[in-house]
Coordinates of C-alpha atoms and ligand atoms in Angstrom, one line a residue:
X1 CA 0.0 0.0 0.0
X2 CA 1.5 3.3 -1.1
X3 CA 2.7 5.4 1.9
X4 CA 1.5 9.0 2.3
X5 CA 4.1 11.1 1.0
X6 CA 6.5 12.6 3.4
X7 CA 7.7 16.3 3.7
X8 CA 9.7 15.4 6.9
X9 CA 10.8 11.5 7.0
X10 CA 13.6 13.2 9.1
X11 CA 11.2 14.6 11.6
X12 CA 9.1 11.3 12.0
X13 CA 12.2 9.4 12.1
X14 CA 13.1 11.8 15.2
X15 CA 9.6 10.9 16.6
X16 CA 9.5 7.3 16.6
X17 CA 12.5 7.3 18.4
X18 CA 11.7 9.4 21.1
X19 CA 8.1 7.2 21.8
X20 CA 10.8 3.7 21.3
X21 CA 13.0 4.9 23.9
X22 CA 10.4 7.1 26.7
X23 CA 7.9 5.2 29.1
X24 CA 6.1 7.8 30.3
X25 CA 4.2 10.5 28.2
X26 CA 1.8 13.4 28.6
X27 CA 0.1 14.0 25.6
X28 CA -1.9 17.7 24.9
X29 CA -3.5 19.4 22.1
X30 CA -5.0 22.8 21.4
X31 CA -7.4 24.1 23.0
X32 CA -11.0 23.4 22.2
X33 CA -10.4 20.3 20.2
X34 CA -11.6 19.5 17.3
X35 CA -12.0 15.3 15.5
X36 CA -8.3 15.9 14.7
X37 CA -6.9 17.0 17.4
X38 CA -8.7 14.9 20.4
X39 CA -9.0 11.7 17.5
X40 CA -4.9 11.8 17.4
X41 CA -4.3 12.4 21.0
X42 CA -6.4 9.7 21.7
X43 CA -5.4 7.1 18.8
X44 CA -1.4 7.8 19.7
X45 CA -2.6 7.3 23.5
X46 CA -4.2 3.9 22.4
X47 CA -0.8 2.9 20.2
X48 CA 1.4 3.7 23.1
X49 CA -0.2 1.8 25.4
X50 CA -0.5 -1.2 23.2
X51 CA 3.6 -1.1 23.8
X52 CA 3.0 -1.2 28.0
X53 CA 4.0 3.0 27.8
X54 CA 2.1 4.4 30.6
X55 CA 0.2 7.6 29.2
X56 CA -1.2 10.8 30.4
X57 CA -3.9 13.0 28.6
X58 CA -5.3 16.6 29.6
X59 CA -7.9 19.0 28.0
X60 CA -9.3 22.1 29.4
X61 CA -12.3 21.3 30.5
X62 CA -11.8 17.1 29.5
X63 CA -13.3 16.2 26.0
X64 CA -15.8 17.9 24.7
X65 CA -19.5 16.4 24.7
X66 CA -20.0 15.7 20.8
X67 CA -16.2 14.0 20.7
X68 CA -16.8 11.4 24.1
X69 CA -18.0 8.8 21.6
X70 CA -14.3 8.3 21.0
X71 CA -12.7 5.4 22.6
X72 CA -11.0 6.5 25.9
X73 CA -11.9 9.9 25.8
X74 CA -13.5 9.7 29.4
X75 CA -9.9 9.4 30.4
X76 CA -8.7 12.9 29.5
X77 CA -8.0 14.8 32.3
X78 CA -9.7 18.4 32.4
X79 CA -7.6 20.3 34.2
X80 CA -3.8 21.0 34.4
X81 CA -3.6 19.1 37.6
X82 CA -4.2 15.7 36.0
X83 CA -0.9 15.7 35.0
X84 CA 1.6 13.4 37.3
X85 CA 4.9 13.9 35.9
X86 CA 7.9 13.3 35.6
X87 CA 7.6 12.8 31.9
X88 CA 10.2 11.3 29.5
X89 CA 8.5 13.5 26.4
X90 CA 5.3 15.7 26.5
X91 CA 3.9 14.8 23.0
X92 CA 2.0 17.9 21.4
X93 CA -0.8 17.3 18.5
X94 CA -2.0 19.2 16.1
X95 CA -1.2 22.5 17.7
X96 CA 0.4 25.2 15.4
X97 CA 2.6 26.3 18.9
X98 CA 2.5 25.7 22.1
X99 CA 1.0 29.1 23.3
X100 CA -2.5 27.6 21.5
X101 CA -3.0 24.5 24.2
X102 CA -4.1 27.7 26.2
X103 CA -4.7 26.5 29.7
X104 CA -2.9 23.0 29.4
X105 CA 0.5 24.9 29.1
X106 CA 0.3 24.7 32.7
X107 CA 0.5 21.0 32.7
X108 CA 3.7 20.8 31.0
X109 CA 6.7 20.5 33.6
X110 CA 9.3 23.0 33.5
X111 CA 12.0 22.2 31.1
X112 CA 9.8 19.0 29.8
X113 CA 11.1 17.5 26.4
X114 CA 8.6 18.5 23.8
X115 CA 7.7 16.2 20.7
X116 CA 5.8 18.3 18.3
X117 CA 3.6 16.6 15.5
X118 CA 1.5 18.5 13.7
X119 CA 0.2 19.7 9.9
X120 CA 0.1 23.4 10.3
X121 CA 2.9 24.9 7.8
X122 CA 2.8 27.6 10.1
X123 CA 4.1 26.0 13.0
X124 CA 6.4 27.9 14.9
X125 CA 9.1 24.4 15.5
X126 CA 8.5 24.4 19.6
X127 CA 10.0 21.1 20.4
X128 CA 13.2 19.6 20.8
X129 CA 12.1 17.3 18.3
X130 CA 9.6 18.6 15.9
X131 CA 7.8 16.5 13.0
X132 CA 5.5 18.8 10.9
X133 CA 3.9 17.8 8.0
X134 CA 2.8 20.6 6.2
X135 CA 0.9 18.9 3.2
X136 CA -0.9 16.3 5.3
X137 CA -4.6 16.8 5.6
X138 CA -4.9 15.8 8.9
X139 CA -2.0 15.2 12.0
X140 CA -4.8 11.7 12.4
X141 CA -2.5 10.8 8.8
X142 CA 1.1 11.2 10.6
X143 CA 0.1 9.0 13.7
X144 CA -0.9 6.5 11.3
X145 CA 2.3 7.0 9.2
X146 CA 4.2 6.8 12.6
X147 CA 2.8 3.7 13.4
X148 CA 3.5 2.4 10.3
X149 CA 7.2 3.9 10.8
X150 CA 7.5 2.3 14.3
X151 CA 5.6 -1.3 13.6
X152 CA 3.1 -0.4 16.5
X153 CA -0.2 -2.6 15.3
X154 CA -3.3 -0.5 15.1
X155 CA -6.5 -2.3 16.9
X156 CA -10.3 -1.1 16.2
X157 CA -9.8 1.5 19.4
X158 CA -7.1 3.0 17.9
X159 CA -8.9 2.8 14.2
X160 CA -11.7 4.4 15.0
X161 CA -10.0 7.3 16.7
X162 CA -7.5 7.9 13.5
X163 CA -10.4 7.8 11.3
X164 CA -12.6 10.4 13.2
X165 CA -9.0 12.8 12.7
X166 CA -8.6 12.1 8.9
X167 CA -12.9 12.7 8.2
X168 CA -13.3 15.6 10.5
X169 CA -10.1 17.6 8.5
X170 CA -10.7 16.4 5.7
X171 CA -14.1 17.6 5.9
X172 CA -15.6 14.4 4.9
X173 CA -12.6 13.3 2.3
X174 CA -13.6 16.4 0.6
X175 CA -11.0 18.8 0.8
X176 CA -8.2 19.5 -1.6
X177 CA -6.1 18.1 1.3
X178 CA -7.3 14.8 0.1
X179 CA -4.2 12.9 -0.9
X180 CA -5.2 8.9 -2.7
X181 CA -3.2 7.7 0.9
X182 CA -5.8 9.3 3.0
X183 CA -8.4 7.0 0.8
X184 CA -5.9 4.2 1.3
X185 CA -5.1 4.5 5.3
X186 CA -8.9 5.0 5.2
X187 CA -9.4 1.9 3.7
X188 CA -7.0 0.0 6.3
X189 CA -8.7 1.6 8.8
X190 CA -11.8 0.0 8.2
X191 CA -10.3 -3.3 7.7
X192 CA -9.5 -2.8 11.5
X193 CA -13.2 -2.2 12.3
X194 CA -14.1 1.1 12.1
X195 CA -18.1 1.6 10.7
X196 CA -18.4 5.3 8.7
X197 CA -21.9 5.0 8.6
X198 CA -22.0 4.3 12.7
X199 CA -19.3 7.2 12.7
X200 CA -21.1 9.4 10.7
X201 CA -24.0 9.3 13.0
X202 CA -22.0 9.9 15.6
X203 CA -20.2 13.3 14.5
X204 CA -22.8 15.0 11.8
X205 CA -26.6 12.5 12.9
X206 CA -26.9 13.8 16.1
X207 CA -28.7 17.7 15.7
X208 CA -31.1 18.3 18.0
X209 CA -34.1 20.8 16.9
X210 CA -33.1 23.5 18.2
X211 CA -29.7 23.5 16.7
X212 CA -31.1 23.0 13.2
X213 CA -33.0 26.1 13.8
X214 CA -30.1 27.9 14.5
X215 CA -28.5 26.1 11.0
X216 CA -31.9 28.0 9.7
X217 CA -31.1 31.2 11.4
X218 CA -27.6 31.6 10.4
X219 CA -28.8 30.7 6.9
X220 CA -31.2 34.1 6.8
X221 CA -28.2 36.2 8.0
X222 CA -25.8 35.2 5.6
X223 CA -24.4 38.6 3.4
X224 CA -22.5 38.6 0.4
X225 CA -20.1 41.1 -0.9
X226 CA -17.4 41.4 -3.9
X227 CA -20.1 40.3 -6.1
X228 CA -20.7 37.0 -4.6
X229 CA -17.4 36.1 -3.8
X230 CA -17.4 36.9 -0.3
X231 CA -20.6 35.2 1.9
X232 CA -20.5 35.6 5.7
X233 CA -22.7 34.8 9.0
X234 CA -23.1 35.3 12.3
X235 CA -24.1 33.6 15.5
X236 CA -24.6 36.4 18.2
X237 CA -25.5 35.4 21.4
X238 CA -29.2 36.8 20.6
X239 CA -29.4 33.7 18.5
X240 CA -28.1 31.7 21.3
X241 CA -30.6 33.5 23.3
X242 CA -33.7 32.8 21.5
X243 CA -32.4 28.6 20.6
X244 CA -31.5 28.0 24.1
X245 CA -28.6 26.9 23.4
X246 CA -24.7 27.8 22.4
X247 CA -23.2 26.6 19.4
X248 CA -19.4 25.7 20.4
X249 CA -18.0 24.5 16.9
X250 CA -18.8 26.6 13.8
X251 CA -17.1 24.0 11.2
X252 CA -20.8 22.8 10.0
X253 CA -21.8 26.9 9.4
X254 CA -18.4 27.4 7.5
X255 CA -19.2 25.1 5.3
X256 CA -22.6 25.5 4.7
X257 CA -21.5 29.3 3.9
X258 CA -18.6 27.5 1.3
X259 CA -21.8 25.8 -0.5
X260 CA -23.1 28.8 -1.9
X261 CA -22.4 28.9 -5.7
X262 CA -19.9 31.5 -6.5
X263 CA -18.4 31.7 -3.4
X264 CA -14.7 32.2 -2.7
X265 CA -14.1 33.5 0.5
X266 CA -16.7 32.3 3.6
X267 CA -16.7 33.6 6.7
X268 CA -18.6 32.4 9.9
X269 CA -18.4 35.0 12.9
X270 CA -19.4 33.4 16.3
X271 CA -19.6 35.2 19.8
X272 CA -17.3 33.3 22.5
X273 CA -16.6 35.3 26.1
X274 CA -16.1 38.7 25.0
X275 CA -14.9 37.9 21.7
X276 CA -15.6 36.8 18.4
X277 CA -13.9 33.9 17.0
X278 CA -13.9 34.1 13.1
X279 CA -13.9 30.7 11.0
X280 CA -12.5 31.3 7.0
X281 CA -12.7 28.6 4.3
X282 CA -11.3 29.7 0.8
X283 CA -10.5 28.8 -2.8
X284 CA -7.2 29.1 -4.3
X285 CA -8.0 32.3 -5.3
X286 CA -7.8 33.8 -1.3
X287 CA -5.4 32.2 1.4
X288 CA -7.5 31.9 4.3
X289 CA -4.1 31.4 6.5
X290 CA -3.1 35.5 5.1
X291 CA -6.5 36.5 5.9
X292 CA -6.6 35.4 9.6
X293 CA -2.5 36.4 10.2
X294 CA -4.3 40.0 10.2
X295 CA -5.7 39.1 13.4
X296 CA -2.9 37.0 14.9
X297 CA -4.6 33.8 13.8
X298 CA -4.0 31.0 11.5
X299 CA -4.1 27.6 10.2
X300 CA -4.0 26.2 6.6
X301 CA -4.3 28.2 3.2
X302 CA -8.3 27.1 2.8
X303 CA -8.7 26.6 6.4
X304 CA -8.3 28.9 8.7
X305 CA -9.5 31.3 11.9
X306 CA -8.4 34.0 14.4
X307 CA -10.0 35.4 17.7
X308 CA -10.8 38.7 17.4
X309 CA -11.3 41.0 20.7
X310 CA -13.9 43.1 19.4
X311 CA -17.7 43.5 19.4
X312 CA -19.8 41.7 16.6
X313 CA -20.3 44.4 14.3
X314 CA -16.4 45.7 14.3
X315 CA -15.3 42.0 13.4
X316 CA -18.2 42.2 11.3
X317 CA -16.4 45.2 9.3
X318 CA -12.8 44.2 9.8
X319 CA -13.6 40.8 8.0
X320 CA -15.0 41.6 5.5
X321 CA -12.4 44.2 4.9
X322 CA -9.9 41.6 5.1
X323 CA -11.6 39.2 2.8
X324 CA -11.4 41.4 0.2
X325 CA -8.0 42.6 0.6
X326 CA -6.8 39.4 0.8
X327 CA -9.0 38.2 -2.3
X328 CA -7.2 38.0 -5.7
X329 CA -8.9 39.5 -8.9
Ligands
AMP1 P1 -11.7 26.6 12.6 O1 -12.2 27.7 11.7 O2 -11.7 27.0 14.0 O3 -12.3 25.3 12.3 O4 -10.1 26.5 12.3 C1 -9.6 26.2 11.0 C2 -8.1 26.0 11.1 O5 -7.5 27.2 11.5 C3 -7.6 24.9 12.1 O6 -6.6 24.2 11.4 C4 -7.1 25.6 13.3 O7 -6.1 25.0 13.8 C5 -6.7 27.0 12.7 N1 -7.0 28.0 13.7 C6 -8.3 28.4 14.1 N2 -8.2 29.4 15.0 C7 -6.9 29.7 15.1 C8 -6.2 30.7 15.9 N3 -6.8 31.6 16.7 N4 -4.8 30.8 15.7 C9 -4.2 29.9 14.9 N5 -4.8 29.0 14.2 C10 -6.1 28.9 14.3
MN2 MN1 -7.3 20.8 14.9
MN3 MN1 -5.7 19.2 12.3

């Protein structure tokens, strides 16, 4: 089976040798995790157990509510004091740098060995050892690759954790991202038994009424500009108000925004605590990852978002402004 192709065989070569030779790991993310993030934390977890490595995890706050379907995520710690080093390596996934775990810096030790594996091009190289994989659609692909590397066998735990990483950032296998190895490790992944359609259910089957409605609402606010290029939406708290609820994850409004024909740019604004936190998805005609670096954000050229501490209607204005700066003709 054809390997996904590798930026940094240096780099994962580095990595593998660090998990051979440590026995005890703390492994973190960034904050507010997404399928990729908590899906490789938990799927390296899994591997390096399977090798009698003795393995600690911590979120802020422990996994979030639509991930703890995946295997062993009631096991993440959700605060900083979960941690019980000493640690041979503290393994970081899928973060960009360190400074975005937030709140779970704290539960890395003073002068702790850092292993950094992640698919941001933008990462800012924080380890001691640092494998970063800049063309891979997913960091879910370069634990499978390092498993594969290292000859650690992959069970359905394991499976279904990688696979939840590579169809959440690849939204779906539908991305440009989408390399013919992340069909093929998908493949072997359900050959360990992982069921998409039982998956499926799990991440995208399980709206409840109210949140469709807000689906609805955010549908009526969407505005255009740059003659259709640019389509945004918001989710103020009034919205959360009137639902009874607060959405936490904007990926699904994002893309709904990206389906409009004609649409280059899209733009979901959401209210978090005293800020807005903008999501961008692009075509090749506007890199997203330029767009949020205005804010101090980032991410991947089609992918990315930024916090922004201002009220609704300036992020409103400075997005937009920024969309079509950073647009092309
Ligand atoms: P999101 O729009 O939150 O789904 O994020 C899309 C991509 O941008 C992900 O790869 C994130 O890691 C990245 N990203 C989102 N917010 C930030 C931020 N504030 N700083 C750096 N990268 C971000
Ligand atoms: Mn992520
Ligand atoms: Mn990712």
């Amino acid at each position: 089976m054809p390997a996904m192709p590798l930026a940094d065989p240096a780099g994962l070569r580095a990595a593998v040798d660090e998990l051979r030779r440590g026995r005890r790991f703390l492994i973190v993310t960034h904050a507010r995790p997404d399928g990729d993030a908590l899906g490789s934390e938990l799927g390296l977890a899994r591997l390096l157990e399977s090798q009698g490595k003795t393995v600690d995890m911590v979120v802020d706050g422990g996994a979030p509510p639509d991930l703890a379907f995946l295997p062993g995520a009631a096991r993440i710690g959700g605060t900083p004091a979960h941690a019980r080093p000493p640690y041979d390596a503290v393994l970081v996934v899928d973060a960009s740098g360190l400074d975005r775990t937030e709140g779970m810096q704290a539960a890395v030790p003073k002068g702790a060995r850092i292993v950094n594996i992640d698919h941001h091009a933008s990462n800012s190289r924080f380890g001691a050892v640092n494998w970063v994989e800049g063309e891979s659609a997913s960091t879910g692909e370069m634990i499978y690759a390092l498993a594969k590397e290292a000859g650690w066998p992959l069970d359905r735990d394991s499976a279904v954790c990688l696979y939840v990483a590579v169809v959440t950032d690849t939204g779906r296998f539908m991305f440009p991202s989408t390399r013919p190895s992340t069909h093929l490790l998908a493949a072997d992944l359900l050959a360990h038994g992982v069921e998409p359609g039982t998956i499926h259910r799990a991440i995208w089957g399980q709206k409840t009424l109210p949140e469709l409605r807000i689906h609805a609402e955010a549908i009526r606010a969407v505005k255009t500009a740059a003659g259709g290029k640019i389509a945004w939406t918001r989710l103020t708290p009034e919205m959360f108000e009137q639902a009874g609820i607060v959405i936490t994850e904007g990926q699904d409004f994002v893309a709904m925004v990206k389906s409009i024909k004609g649409v280059e740019v899209a733009m979901l604004l959401r209210a978090v605590e005293g800020a807005v936190k903008l999501s961008v998805r692009t075509e090749a005609t506007c890199d997203a990852v330029a767009l949020c670096a205005r804010f101090g954000g980032g991410g991947h050229k089609r992918a990315a978002g930024a916090t922004l501490k201002m009220t609704m209607e300036e992020a409103e204005k400075a997005a937009v402004e920024a969309a079509q700066a950073e647009l092309g003709p």
